[in-house]
Structures are given as structure tokens and as C-alpha cells.
Amino acid sequence: MSLLVFIEETNTGAPAQVGLEILTKVRDRGDVHVAYAGTGGDEVWATLGAFGASEVHHIPIAEDVLGTAAAAKAVADLAAQLSPDLILAGATYDGRDVAGRLSAITGRSVLANATDLSFDGGVTVTNEVFGGTKMVRSTFTGDAGIVLVRPKAFAAEAGEASTPTVSTLEVPEVGHAGSASITGRHVEAAEGPKLEEAAIVVAGGRGLGDAEKFELVERLASQLGGATGATRAIVDAGWVPYAKQVGQTGKTVKPDIYIALGISGAMQHLVGMKDAGTIIAINKDEEAPIFSVADLGIVGDVHQVVPKLIEALESR
Ligand code: FAD
């Protein structure tokens, strides 16, 4: 089987993490070609090789160019040449943009938001619909298509070190579609581990009462060396920035421990955290849906329970 994986470079000059997750999943399935958009370099090629790329086709998009239109055209040209059985990309902003354009250029269908892939007698793609309440398994009819894989669907694990063959492609001319440029980048200042990567996440919801009480979430997370997360309710209320939102329209997290403080457990929130190793919930309503996914639950007032928890941790 021949597979073509589109991976974009992040602001830090590394391959997007979801790209490495996809490579880990598919590397034993045949020839794995990577179309890599970004500056690249020896360190990047070594990383892609260790995660399973046999050939890397480098699309040298300049840093100050919004390059998804050109990247999509380059991947389409590559697909015409390689005729891969499947094209994959991460469900990131760039991955989605490229997949949509690629579908329009090549006529291949897109299956979006994949949470699993199986390769028994063809490719079967699993995705979640209706806020994660239903799982749908789909296969392509006709020409194999494009799959957009959700971040954290698979673990990223490097295999043996190996050096892929690297070739550099011309960045295609795409007219006005390629004329948008990046005029500035803003990196949000953050302390502690990143939400998507943290082993422990402490998240807060509307049950905290007001914006100032998010401090309880921050203090508990700091004691545990974890990251802080939030529900959409408190993001929409302006208590915390969108970057902290966990759920269907926020981030998907898979920490070892997820602690939910004053969170009801709406399906749109659960879909972003239900695969955490151990879920601990504190909510004053014993009927709150969060308890249906919790491994440990405390029915109680966050303003009474959490300060005691912090006190106990601080005195250790
Ligand atoms: P609430 O539902 O108001 O729950 C507050 C909880 O706190 C209650 O269970 C209450 O019993 C408890 N509580 C109150 N006081 C205390 C106290 N003193 N101590 C302990 N517990 C207390 N939501 C997300 O989170 N992420 C998403 O990505 C997301 N995407 C969405 C997409 C769409 C299209 C839609 C329609 C909705 C989306 N939502 C999302 C919103 C979601 O449906 C819920 O409205 C939201 O998750 C509720 O947030 P909450 O649990 O903080 O608030």
C-alpha cells in the first residue's frame, strides 16, 4: 500500500505533532511518503524518518507566506505522480485547508475527524458524530480518498532511527490564492506544561462561580505540575482565553489524570476529555453527567473541597 501524509511545520520549526501520530499509526502499512510544508532541515528529516517516513517531499513554503493553497497544489501534483492509495493529514487548521483544496483539485473524497483507521481488506475510517455519542465506520468507494485525522487519536512513538530520501519540490504558482502573507505571529505566554501535552489537567467550569475563582484551578494544577483547562461556558463568559477550551470546539486532551471542577459534563465537553486515563470530578449535583465518565467523584462544593485539597498538597 502506498500512503502520502501531509505534515506542516509548527512555529517552533518542528513537524506538527499530529503528523507524527499519523506516521506511527500507518508506518507498517507500506511505503510512507511525507509531503512536508515548511523550512525543514536535517533534524526534521531525522524525526520524520524515525517515525516511519521512507521518502520526504519537501515543499519549501517561506515562513511569511500563508502557504496552504500552494501546498495543496504541490500535494495534488505529487499524488498524480505517486497515485497513493490513501492521503492523510492532521485535522489542524492547515491540514483541513489543504485537504479541502486537495479534494477540489483531485476529486478525491475527504473523511474528516477520523479517530481510528483499520486496514483489514481496505481502509476503514472511524469517526465520531453527534458530539461523540455515535461512532461511524466508513470506507471509500471508487478512488481511495483523503483522511483527516484528529489530534491525539493515536500515540506518537518513534521507531528505529532511519534516514528518509528527501527531495525538494517547486512551490507551485497559485495566483491570488497564494498571495496572502503572514504579517505577525503572537505566541501566548504560558507557564507550566501545554494543555495538549500535560499528564495532568485540572479544568474548571461555570460551577466555580466567577472568573476570580479560576485561581482554585490554577493553584491545584500548579501543586500537581499540571495544565489548566476550561469549559466553553467560561471561555464564552470571558473568564479564561479560548486556548484553554476543552471539547468539541476546543482541544482534545488525553492526560493520565483529568480533574473536572464544577463542570456539568455536557457531551460537547466530554468528547474532548473522555479518553483521559483517570477522570476525577467534583460537582455539587450528584446527577451531573460528568459522573457518568468519572472514575472518582466527589459530590460537594468546589469552594469547600478544592481549598482543602490544595492545603493538603501544600503541606506535603
Ligand atoms: P454548566 O453546564 O452550567 O455546569 C456547571 C456545573 O457546575 C453544574 O453541573 C453544577 O452542578 C456545578 N456546580 C455549580 N456550583 C457548584 C459548586 N459550588 N461546586 C461544585 N459544582 C458546582 N462546551 C465545552 O466545554 N467545550 C466545547 O468545545 C463545547 N463546544 C460546543 C459546541 C457546540 C456546537 C455547542 C452547542 C455547545 C458546546 N459546548 C462546549 C457547550 C456545552 O454544551 C456546555 O454548555 C458547557 O460545556 C457547559 O459548561 P459548564 O459545565 O462549565 O457549565
mmCIF file of C-alpha atoms and ligand atoms in Angstrom:
data_model
loop_
_atom_site.group_PDB
_atom_site.id
_atom_site.type_symbol
_atom_site.label_atom_id
_atom_site.label_comp_id
_atom_site.label_asym_id
_atom_site.label_seq_id
_atom_site.Cartn_x
_atom_site.Cartn_y
_atom_site.Cartn_z
ATOM 1 C CA MET A 1 0.000 0.000 0.000
ATOM 2 C CA SER A 2 1.255 3.485 -0.781
ATOM 3 C CA LEU A 3 0.449 6.294 1.630
ATOM 4 C CA LEU A 4 1.010 10.022 1.342
ATOM 5 C CA VAL A 5 0.932 12.016 4.590
ATOM 6 C CA PHE A 6 0.779 15.825 4.551
ATOM 7 C CA ILE A 7 2.611 17.359 7.542
ATOM 8 C CA GLU A 8 3.062 21.061 8.185
ATOM 9 C CA GLU A 9 5.743 22.742 10.245
ATOM 10 C CA THR A 10 4.804 24.422 13.522
ATOM 11 C CA ASN A 11 6.006 27.841 14.677
ATOM 12 C CA THR A 12 8.852 26.163 16.539
ATOM 13 C CA GLY A 13 10.241 24.640 13.332
ATOM 14 C CA ALA A 14 9.194 21.073 14.242
ATOM 15 C CA PRO A 15 6.755 18.791 12.396
ATOM 16 C CA ALA A 16 3.165 19.082 13.676
ATOM 17 C CA GLN A 17 2.658 16.504 16.434
ATOM 18 C CA VAL A 18 -0.453 15.028 14.793
ATOM 19 C CA GLY A 19 1.697 14.239 11.734
ATOM 20 C CA LEU A 20 3.961 12.099 13.915
ATOM 21 C CA GLU A 21 0.885 10.415 15.407
ATOM 22 C CA ILE A 22 -0.336 9.527 11.904
ATOM 23 C CA LEU A 23 3.083 8.194 10.881
ATOM 24 C CA THR A 24 3.179 5.964 13.983
ATOM 25 C CA LYS A 25 -0.191 4.502 13.030
ATOM 26 C CA VAL A 26 0.484 3.870 9.335
ATOM 27 C CA ARG A 27 4.222 3.162 9.100
ATOM 28 C CA ASP A 28 3.813 -0.634 8.973
ATOM 29 C CA ARG A 29 1.265 -0.424 6.162
ATOM 30 C CA GLY A 30 3.561 0.109 3.205
ATOM 31 C CA ASP A 31 5.522 2.902 1.566
ATOM 32 C CA VAL A 32 5.039 6.080 3.546
ATOM 33 C CA HIS A 33 5.673 9.305 1.649
ATOM 34 C CA VAL A 34 5.526 12.597 3.517
ATOM 35 C CA ALA A 35 4.729 15.926 1.853
ATOM 36 C CA TYR A 36 6.316 18.375 4.298
ATOM 37 C CA ALA A 37 5.441 22.073 4.142
ATOM 38 C CA GLY A 38 7.873 24.375 5.920
ATOM 39 C CA THR A 39 11.538 25.184 6.279
ATOM 40 C CA GLY A 40 12.609 21.650 7.209
ATOM 41 C CA GLY A 41 16.229 20.642 7.790
ATOM 42 C CA ASP A 42 18.290 17.650 8.856
ATOM 43 C CA GLU A 43 16.753 17.443 12.314
ATOM 44 C CA VAL A 44 13.236 17.419 10.832
ATOM 45 C CA TRP A 45 14.131 14.742 8.257
ATOM 46 C CA ALA A 46 15.646 12.586 11.021
ATOM 47 C CA THR A 47 12.456 12.944 13.087
ATOM 48 C CA LEU A 48 10.245 12.041 10.118
ATOM 49 C CA GLY A 49 12.499 9.055 9.357
ATOM 50 C CA ALA A 50 12.360 7.804 12.941
ATOM 51 C CA PHE A 51 8.574 7.987 12.895
ATOM 52 C CA GLY A 52 8.334 5.962 9.671
ATOM 53 C CA ALA A 53 8.678 8.192 6.579
ATOM 54 C CA SER A 54 10.559 6.422 3.807
ATOM 55 C CA GLU A 55 10.517 9.421 1.440
ATOM 56 C CA VAL A 56 10.065 13.098 2.235
ATOM 57 C CA HIS A 57 8.908 15.533 -0.448
ATOM 58 C CA HIS A 58 9.804 18.944 0.860
ATOM 59 C CA ILE A 59 7.551 21.875 -0.086
ATOM 60 C CA PRO A 60 9.708 24.852 0.972
ATOM 61 C CA ILE A 61 6.961 27.300 1.907
ATOM 62 C CA ALA A 62 8.531 30.530 3.166
ATOM 63 C CA GLU A 63 7.820 31.459 6.784
ATOM 64 C CA ASP A 64 5.979 34.686 5.958
ATOM 65 C CA VAL A 65 3.607 33.117 3.412
ATOM 66 C CA LEU A 66 0.178 31.661 4.125
ATOM 67 C CA GLY A 67 1.039 28.642 2.042
ATOM 68 C CA THR A 68 -1.853 26.175 2.194
ATOM 69 C CA ALA A 69 -3.081 26.863 -1.375
ATOM 70 C CA ALA A 70 0.399 26.250 -2.796
ATOM 71 C CA ALA A 71 0.910 23.241 -0.517
ATOM 72 C CA ALA A 72 -2.395 21.712 -1.686
ATOM 73 C CA LYS A 73 -1.403 22.150 -5.347
ATOM 74 C CA ALA A 74 2.033 20.628 -4.656
ATOM 75 C CA VAL A 75 0.447 17.635 -2.870
ATOM 76 C CA ALA A 76 -2.035 17.224 -5.755
ATOM 77 C CA ASP A 77 0.837 17.150 -8.280
ATOM 78 C CA LEU A 78 2.639 14.633 -6.087
ATOM 79 C CA ALA A 79 -0.491 12.475 -5.810
ATOM 80 C CA ALA A 80 -0.815 12.468 -9.620
ATOM 81 C CA GLN A 81 2.732 11.169 -9.794
ATOM 82 C CA LEU A 82 2.629 8.639 -6.917
ATOM 83 C CA SER A 83 -1.039 7.528 -7.109
ATOM 84 C CA PRO A 84 -1.129 6.824 -3.363
ATOM 85 C CA ASP A 85 -3.839 4.500 -2.044
ATOM 86 C CA LEU A 86 -4.569 6.994 0.689
ATOM 87 C CA ILE A 87 -3.721 10.605 1.540
ATOM 88 C CA LEU A 88 -3.724 11.587 5.206
ATOM 89 C CA ALA A 89 -3.419 14.873 7.066
ATOM 90 C CA GLY A 90 -3.975 16.033 10.630
ATOM 91 C CA ALA A 91 -7.202 17.850 11.450
ATOM 92 C CA THR A 92 -5.336 21.114 12.114
ATOM 93 C CA TYR A 93 -6.172 24.476 10.526
ATOM 94 C CA ASP A 94 -3.584 23.890 7.799
ATOM 95 C CA GLY A 95 -4.411 20.195 7.374
ATOM 96 C CA ARG A 96 -8.108 20.950 6.892
ATOM 97 C CA ASP A 97 -7.394 23.765 4.473
ATOM 98 C CA VAL A 98 -5.067 21.580 2.405
ATOM 99 C CA ALA A 99 -7.473 18.607 2.438
ATOM 100 C CA GLY A 100 -10.394 20.700 1.200
ATOM 101 C CA ARG A 101 -8.374 22.244 -1.628
ATOM 102 C CA LEU A 102 -6.847 18.868 -2.484
ATOM 103 C CA SER A 103 -10.285 17.308 -2.715
ATOM 104 C CA ALA A 104 -11.406 20.064 -5.089
ATOM 105 C CA ILE A 105 -8.318 19.618 -7.286
ATOM 106 C CA THR A 106 -8.133 15.811 -7.336
ATOM 107 C CA GLY A 107 -11.799 14.852 -6.958
ATOM 108 C CA ARG A 108 -10.891 12.547 -4.058
ATOM 109 C CA SER A 109 -13.394 12.457 -1.185
ATOM 110 C CA VAL A 110 -12.478 13.535 2.340
ATOM 111 C CA LEU A 111 -13.398 11.635 5.509
ATOM 112 C CA ALA A 112 -12.919 14.154 8.307
ATOM 113 C CA ASN A 113 -12.322 13.919 12.034
ATOM 114 C CA ALA A 114 -11.050 10.319 11.999
ATOM 115 C CA THR A 115 -10.416 8.791 15.408
ATOM 116 C CA ASP A 116 -9.287 5.389 14.142
ATOM 117 C CA LEU A 117 -8.138 3.644 10.976
ATOM 118 C CA SER A 118 -8.132 -0.049 10.189
ATOM 119 C CA PHE A 119 -6.549 -1.689 7.203
ATOM 120 C CA ASP A 120 -8.202 -5.140 7.063
ATOM 121 C CA GLY A 121 -9.150 -5.653 3.416
ATOM 122 C CA GLY A 122 -9.169 -1.936 2.511
ATOM 123 C CA VAL A 123 -9.199 1.176 4.622
ATOM 124 C CA THR A 124 -11.939 1.686 7.189
ATOM 125 C CA VAL A 125 -12.145 5.071 8.861
ATOM 126 C CA THR A 126 -13.871 5.576 12.223
ATOM 127 C CA ASN A 127 -15.162 8.949 13.276
ATOM 128 C CA GLU A 128 -17.392 10.315 15.984
ATOM 129 C CA VAL A 129 -20.596 12.192 15.228
ATOM 130 C CA PHE A 130 -23.275 13.907 17.324
ATOM 131 C CA GLY A 131 -20.722 15.083 19.882
ATOM 132 C CA GLY A 132 -19.129 11.662 20.237
ATOM 133 C CA THR A 133 -22.357 9.802 21.019
ATOM 134 C CA LYS A 134 -22.191 7.713 17.815
ATOM 135 C CA MET A 135 -19.275 6.063 16.051
ATOM 136 C CA VAL A 136 -19.421 5.793 12.267
ATOM 137 C CA ARG A 137 -17.218 3.447 10.258
ATOM 138 C CA SER A 138 -16.801 4.374 6.593
ATOM 139 C CA THR A 139 -14.893 3.105 3.600
ATOM 140 C CA PHE A 140 -14.200 4.834 0.306
ATOM 141 C CA THR A 141 -15.899 3.686 -2.859
ATOM 142 C CA GLY A 142 -14.052 4.263 -6.116
ATOM 143 C CA ASP A 143 -10.715 6.018 -5.817
ATOM 144 C CA ALA A 144 -9.279 5.987 -2.326
ATOM 145 C CA GLY A 145 -9.570 9.357 -0.723
ATOM 146 C CA ILE A 146 -8.238 11.742 1.867
ATOM 147 C CA VAL A 147 -8.499 11.204 5.626
ATOM 148 C CA LEU A 148 -8.241 13.982 8.185
ATOM 149 C CA VAL A 149 -7.086 12.526 11.476
ATOM 150 C CA ARG A 150 -7.987 14.109 14.766
ATOM 151 C CA PRO A 151 -5.061 15.048 17.048
ATOM 152 C CA LYS A 152 -4.478 12.547 19.883
ATOM 153 C CA ALA A 153 -6.310 9.753 18.043
ATOM 154 C CA PHE A 154 -3.012 7.817 18.126
ATOM 155 C CA ALA A 155 0.078 7.960 20.317
ATOM 156 C CA ALA A 156 3.248 9.273 18.662
ATOM 157 C CA GLU A 157 6.090 6.798 19.205
ATOM 158 C CA ALA A 158 9.402 6.963 17.391
ATOM 159 C CA GLY A 159 10.636 3.724 15.872
ATOM 160 C CA GLU A 160 14.177 2.915 14.824
ATOM 161 C CA ALA A 161 16.298 5.770 13.516
ATOM 162 C CA SER A 162 16.268 5.821 9.727
ATOM 163 C CA THR A 163 17.145 8.424 7.128
ATOM 164 C CA PRO A 164 14.428 9.091 4.568
ATOM 165 C CA THR A 165 15.140 10.111 0.989
ATOM 166 C CA VAL A 166 14.460 13.848 0.729
ATOM 167 C CA SER A 167 13.565 15.666 -2.483
ATOM 168 C CA THR A 168 12.636 19.323 -2.781
ATOM 169 C CA LEU A 169 9.562 20.305 -4.798
ATOM 170 C CA GLU A 170 8.949 23.632 -6.516
ATOM 171 C CA VAL A 171 6.379 25.720 -4.703
ATOM 172 C CA PRO A 172 3.644 25.967 -7.354
ATOM 173 C CA GLU A 173 2.288 29.295 -8.563
ATOM 174 C CA VAL A 174 -1.348 29.587 -7.441
ATOM 175 C CA GLY A 175 -2.152 33.198 -8.290
ATOM 176 C CA HIS A 176 -4.214 35.227 -5.812
ATOM 177 C CA ALA A 177 -4.796 32.174 -3.618
ATOM 178 C CA GLY A 178 -1.120 32.253 -2.741
ATOM 179 C CA SER A 179 -0.769 35.966 -2.209
ATOM 180 C CA ALA A 180 -1.777 36.161 1.454
ATOM 181 C CA SER A 181 1.173 36.745 3.727
ATOM 182 C CA ILE A 182 1.750 36.448 7.467
ATOM 183 C CA THR A 183 2.456 39.876 8.945
ATOM 184 C CA GLY A 184 2.980 38.858 12.568
ATOM 185 C CA ARG A 185 2.930 35.957 14.971
ATOM 186 C CA HIS A 186 1.845 36.105 18.599
ATOM 187 C CA VAL A 187 2.805 33.384 20.986
ATOM 188 C CA GLU A 188 0.685 33.357 24.088
ATOM 189 C CA ALA A 189 2.786 33.471 27.234
ATOM 190 C CA ALA A 190 2.176 30.318 29.222
ATOM 191 C CA GLU A 191 3.622 28.762 32.325
ATOM 192 C CA GLY A 192 3.781 25.045 33.060
ATOM 193 C CA PRO A 193 3.044 22.203 30.655
ATOM 194 C CA LYS A 194 0.982 22.684 27.487
ATOM 195 C CA LEU A 195 -2.655 21.676 27.778
ATOM 196 C CA GLU A 196 -2.465 19.160 24.912
ATOM 197 C CA GLU A 197 0.671 17.511 26.274
ATOM 198 C CA ALA A 198 0.202 17.631 30.053
ATOM 199 C CA ALA A 199 -0.006 14.378 32.026
ATOM 200 C CA ILE A 200 -2.378 16.077 34.474
ATOM 201 C CA VAL A 201 -5.097 18.537 33.511
ATOM 202 C CA VAL A 202 -7.198 20.455 36.021
ATOM 203 C CA ALA A 203 -10.207 22.039 34.335
ATOM 204 C CA GLY A 204 -12.827 24.432 35.614
ATOM 205 C CA GLY A 205 -16.417 25.142 34.669
ATOM 206 C CA ARG A 206 -19.240 27.529 35.493
ATOM 207 C CA GLY A 207 -19.628 25.889 38.894
ATOM 208 C CA LEU A 208 -16.600 27.891 40.055
ATOM 209 C CA GLY A 209 -18.970 30.835 40.318
ATOM 210 C CA ASP A 210 -16.897 33.683 38.907
ATOM 211 C CA ALA A 211 -13.710 34.448 36.997
ATOM 212 C CA GLU A 212 -11.607 35.094 40.123
ATOM 213 C CA LYS A 213 -12.307 31.561 41.369
ATOM 214 C CA PHE A 214 -10.405 30.099 38.399
ATOM 215 C CA GLU A 215 -7.478 30.739 40.734
ATOM 216 C CA LEU A 216 -8.502 27.487 42.512
ATOM 217 C CA VAL A 217 -7.950 25.608 39.246
ATOM 218 C CA GLU A 218 -4.561 27.279 38.760
ATOM 219 C CA ARG A 219 -3.370 26.573 42.303
ATOM 220 C CA LEU A 220 -4.397 22.913 42.169
ATOM 221 C CA ALA A 221 -2.759 22.490 38.743
ATOM 222 C CA SER A 222 0.392 24.151 39.986
ATOM 223 C CA GLN A 223 0.581 21.821 43.008
ATOM 224 C CA LEU A 224 0.213 18.798 40.712
ATOM 225 C CA GLY A 225 2.502 20.065 37.935
ATOM 226 C CA GLY A 226 -0.447 20.025 35.547
ATOM 227 C CA ALA A 227 -2.018 22.300 32.947
ATOM 228 C CA THR A 228 -5.304 24.176 33.282
ATOM 229 C CA GLY A 229 -8.334 23.687 31.042
ATOM 230 C CA ALA A 230 -11.849 25.074 30.849
ATOM 231 C CA THR A 231 -15.338 24.562 29.508
ATOM 232 C CA ARG A 232 -16.756 26.642 26.724
ATOM 233 C CA ALA A 233 -19.204 28.223 29.168
ATOM 234 C CA ILE A 234 -16.412 30.030 30.998
ATOM 235 C CA VAL A 235 -14.454 30.781 27.839
ATOM 236 C CA ASP A 236 -17.566 32.407 26.344
ATOM 237 C CA ALA A 237 -18.049 34.305 29.609
ATOM 238 C CA GLY A 238 -14.553 35.750 29.172
ATOM 239 C CA TRP A 239 -13.110 34.179 32.356
ATOM 240 C CA VAL A 240 -10.250 32.447 30.511
ATOM 241 C CA PRO A 241 -8.887 32.519 26.943
ATOM 242 C CA TYR A 242 -10.124 30.186 24.206
ATOM 243 C CA ALA A 243 -6.744 28.402 24.201
ATOM 244 C CA LYS A 244 -7.875 26.642 27.391
ATOM 245 C CA GLN A 245 -11.144 25.292 25.999
ATOM 246 C CA VAL A 246 -11.505 21.520 26.045
ATOM 247 C CA GLY A 247 -14.162 19.851 23.918
ATOM 248 C CA GLN A 248 -15.776 19.570 20.544
ATOM 249 C CA THR A 249 -14.922 23.103 19.521
ATOM 250 C CA GLY A 250 -11.791 23.300 21.662
ATOM 251 C CA LYS A 251 -8.881 20.971 22.289
ATOM 252 C CA THR A 252 -8.858 17.208 22.631
ATOM 253 C CA VAL A 253 -6.776 16.103 25.596
ATOM 254 C CA LYS A 254 -5.697 12.660 26.745
ATOM 255 C CA PRO A 255 -3.861 13.174 30.050
ATOM 256 C CA ASP A 256 -3.231 10.446 32.630
ATOM 257 C CA ILE A 257 -5.440 12.378 35.059
ATOM 258 C CA TYR A 258 -8.235 14.869 34.315
ATOM 259 C CA ILE A 259 -9.758 16.740 37.244
ATOM 260 C CA ALA A 260 -13.058 18.476 36.491
ATOM 261 C CA LEU A 261 -14.108 21.208 38.916
ATOM 262 C CA GLY A 262 -17.692 22.496 38.686
ATOM 263 C CA ILE A 263 -18.169 21.036 35.192
ATOM 264 C CA SER A 264 -21.548 19.541 34.298
ATOM 265 C CA GLY A 265 -20.210 17.129 31.678
ATOM 266 C CA ALA A 266 -22.090 18.218 28.553
ATOM 267 C CA MET A 267 -21.439 15.878 25.624
ATOM 268 C CA GLN A 268 -19.544 18.648 23.785
ATOM 269 C CA HIS A 269 -17.111 18.829 26.706
ATOM 270 C CA LEU A 270 -16.826 15.064 27.247
ATOM 271 C CA VAL A 271 -15.801 14.479 23.644
ATOM 272 C CA GLY A 272 -12.585 16.402 24.323
ATOM 273 C CA MET A 273 -11.519 14.595 27.530
ATOM 274 C CA LYS A 274 -13.337 11.288 27.933
ATOM 275 C CA ASP A 275 -10.271 9.266 26.888
ATOM 276 C CA ALA A 276 -8.198 10.552 29.821
ATOM 277 C CA GLY A 277 -6.677 7.775 31.958
ATOM 278 C CA THR A 278 -8.417 8.637 35.229
ATOM 279 C CA ILE A 279 -11.194 11.200 35.475
ATOM 280 C CA ILE A 280 -11.891 12.843 38.831
ATOM 281 C CA ALA A 281 -14.940 15.085 39.142
ATOM 282 C CA ILE A 282 -16.065 17.462 41.850
ATOM 283 C CA ASN A 283 -19.612 18.701 41.439
ATOM 284 C CA LYS A 284 -22.329 19.567 43.943
ATOM 285 C CA ASP A 285 -25.029 17.868 41.856
ATOM 286 C CA GLU A 286 -24.822 14.098 42.197
ATOM 287 C CA GLU A 287 -26.853 13.747 38.980
ATOM 288 C CA ALA A 288 -24.315 15.745 36.912
ATOM 289 C CA PRO A 289 -23.444 13.845 33.710
ATOM 290 C CA ILE A 290 -19.692 14.257 34.404
ATOM 291 C CA PHE A 291 -20.072 11.475 36.998
ATOM 292 C CA SER A 292 -21.075 9.029 34.226
ATOM 293 C CA VAL A 293 -17.496 9.163 32.879
ATOM 294 C CA ALA A 294 -15.678 9.797 36.175
ATOM 295 C CA ASP A 295 -13.538 7.122 37.813
ATOM 296 C CA LEU A 296 -13.624 9.036 41.093
ATOM 297 C CA GLY A 297 -16.309 11.504 42.065
ATOM 298 C CA ILE A 298 -16.782 13.896 44.947
ATOM 299 C CA VAL A 299 -20.269 15.279 45.428
ATOM 300 C CA GLY A 300 -19.534 18.597 47.041
ATOM 301 C CA ASP A 301 -18.962 22.312 46.744
ATOM 302 C CA VAL A 302 -15.727 23.165 44.897
ATOM 303 C CA HIS A 303 -15.210 26.118 47.226
ATOM 304 C CA GLN A 304 -15.045 23.782 50.195
ATOM 305 C CA VAL A 305 -13.377 20.708 48.702
ATOM 306 C CA VAL A 306 -10.691 22.268 46.488
ATOM 307 C CA PRO A 307 -9.091 24.589 49.106
ATOM 308 C CA LYS A 308 -8.781 21.555 51.428
ATOM 309 C CA LEU A 309 -7.175 19.565 48.625
ATOM 310 C CA ILE A 310 -4.711 22.380 47.924
ATOM 311 C CA GLU A 311 -3.955 22.739 51.630
ATOM 312 C CA ALA A 312 -3.237 19.006 51.920
ATOM 313 C CA LEU A 313 -0.938 19.124 48.881
ATOM 314 C CA GLU A 314 0.842 22.236 50.113
ATOM 315 C CA SER A 315 1.546 20.641 53.469
ATOM 316 C CA ARG A 316 3.185 17.562 51.907
HETATM 317 P P1 FAD B 1 -22.720 24.222 33.284
HETATM 318 O O1 FAD B 1 -23.338 23.283 32.336
HETATM 319 O O2 FAD B 1 -23.508 25.413 33.709
HETATM 320 O O3 FAD B 1 -22.357 23.368 34.583
HETATM 321 C C1 FAD B 1 -21.892 23.870 35.788
HETATM 322 C C2 FAD B 1 -21.796 22.715 36.761
HETATM 323 O O4 FAD B 1 -21.236 23.163 37.968
HETATM 324 C C3 FAD B 1 -23.156 22.092 37.123
HETATM 325 O O5 FAD B 1 -23.096 20.696 36.921
HETATM 326 C C4 FAD B 1 -23.338 22.431 38.598
HETATM 327 O O6 FAD B 1 -23.972 21.372 39.329
HETATM 328 C C5 FAD B 1 -21.919 22.566 39.059
HETATM 329 N N1 FAD B 1 -21.774 23.478 40.197
HETATM 330 C C6 FAD B 1 -22.364 24.690 40.399
HETATM 331 N N2 FAD B 1 -21.905 25.245 41.526
HETATM 332 C C7 FAD B 1 -21.015 24.375 42.052
HETATM 333 C C8 FAD B 1 -20.195 24.374 43.211
HETATM 334 N N3 FAD B 1 -20.189 25.414 44.062
HETATM 335 N N4 FAD B 1 -19.410 23.297 43.440
HETATM 336 C C9 FAD B 1 -19.400 22.241 42.617
HETATM 337 N N5 FAD B 1 -20.139 22.176 41.480
HETATM 338 C C10 FAD B 1 -20.925 23.242 41.205
HETATM 339 N N6 FAD B 1 -18.528 23.006 25.861
HETATM 340 C C11 FAD B 1 -17.248 22.730 26.179
HETATM 341 O O7 FAD B 1 -16.869 22.623 27.346
HETATM 342 N N7 FAD B 1 -16.334 22.555 25.163
HETATM 343 C C12 FAD B 1 -16.662 22.642 23.852
HETATM 344 O O8 FAD B 1 -15.777 22.510 22.990
HETATM 345 C C13 FAD B 1 -18.026 22.926 23.520
HETATM 346 N N8 FAD B 1 -18.420 23.000 22.226
HETATM 347 C C14 FAD B 1 -19.741 23.196 21.961
HETATM 348 C C15 FAD B 1 -20.165 23.183 20.632
HETATM 349 C C16 FAD B 1 -21.496 23.374 20.349
HETATM 350 C C17 FAD B 1 -21.916 23.331 18.917
HETATM 351 C C18 FAD B 1 -22.414 23.584 21.396
HETATM 352 C C19 FAD B 1 -23.879 23.777 21.081
HETATM 353 C C20 FAD B 1 -22.004 23.609 22.694
HETATM 354 C C21 FAD B 1 -20.667 23.426 23.006
HETATM 355 N N9 FAD B 1 -20.228 23.440 24.328
HETATM 356 C C22 FAD B 1 -18.932 23.127 24.590
HETATM 357 C C23 FAD B 1 -21.099 23.871 25.433
HETATM 358 C C24 FAD B 1 -21.677 22.716 26.255
HETATM 359 O O9 FAD B 1 -22.865 22.275 25.646
HETATM 360 C C25 FAD B 1 -21.978 23.165 27.686
HETATM 361 O O10 FAD B 1 -22.837 24.271 27.642
HETATM 362 C C26 FAD B 1 -20.746 23.539 28.508
HETATM 363 O O11 FAD B 1 -19.767 22.533 28.419
HETATM 364 C C27 FAD B 1 -21.160 23.721 29.957
HETATM 365 O O12 FAD B 1 -20.079 24.217 30.681
HETATM 366 P P2 FAD B 1 -20.026 24.048 32.278
HETATM 367 O O13 FAD B 1 -20.002 22.600 32.624
HETATM 368 O O14 FAD B 1 -18.903 24.898 32.730
HETATM 369 O O15 FAD B 1 -21.336 24.776 32.781
#
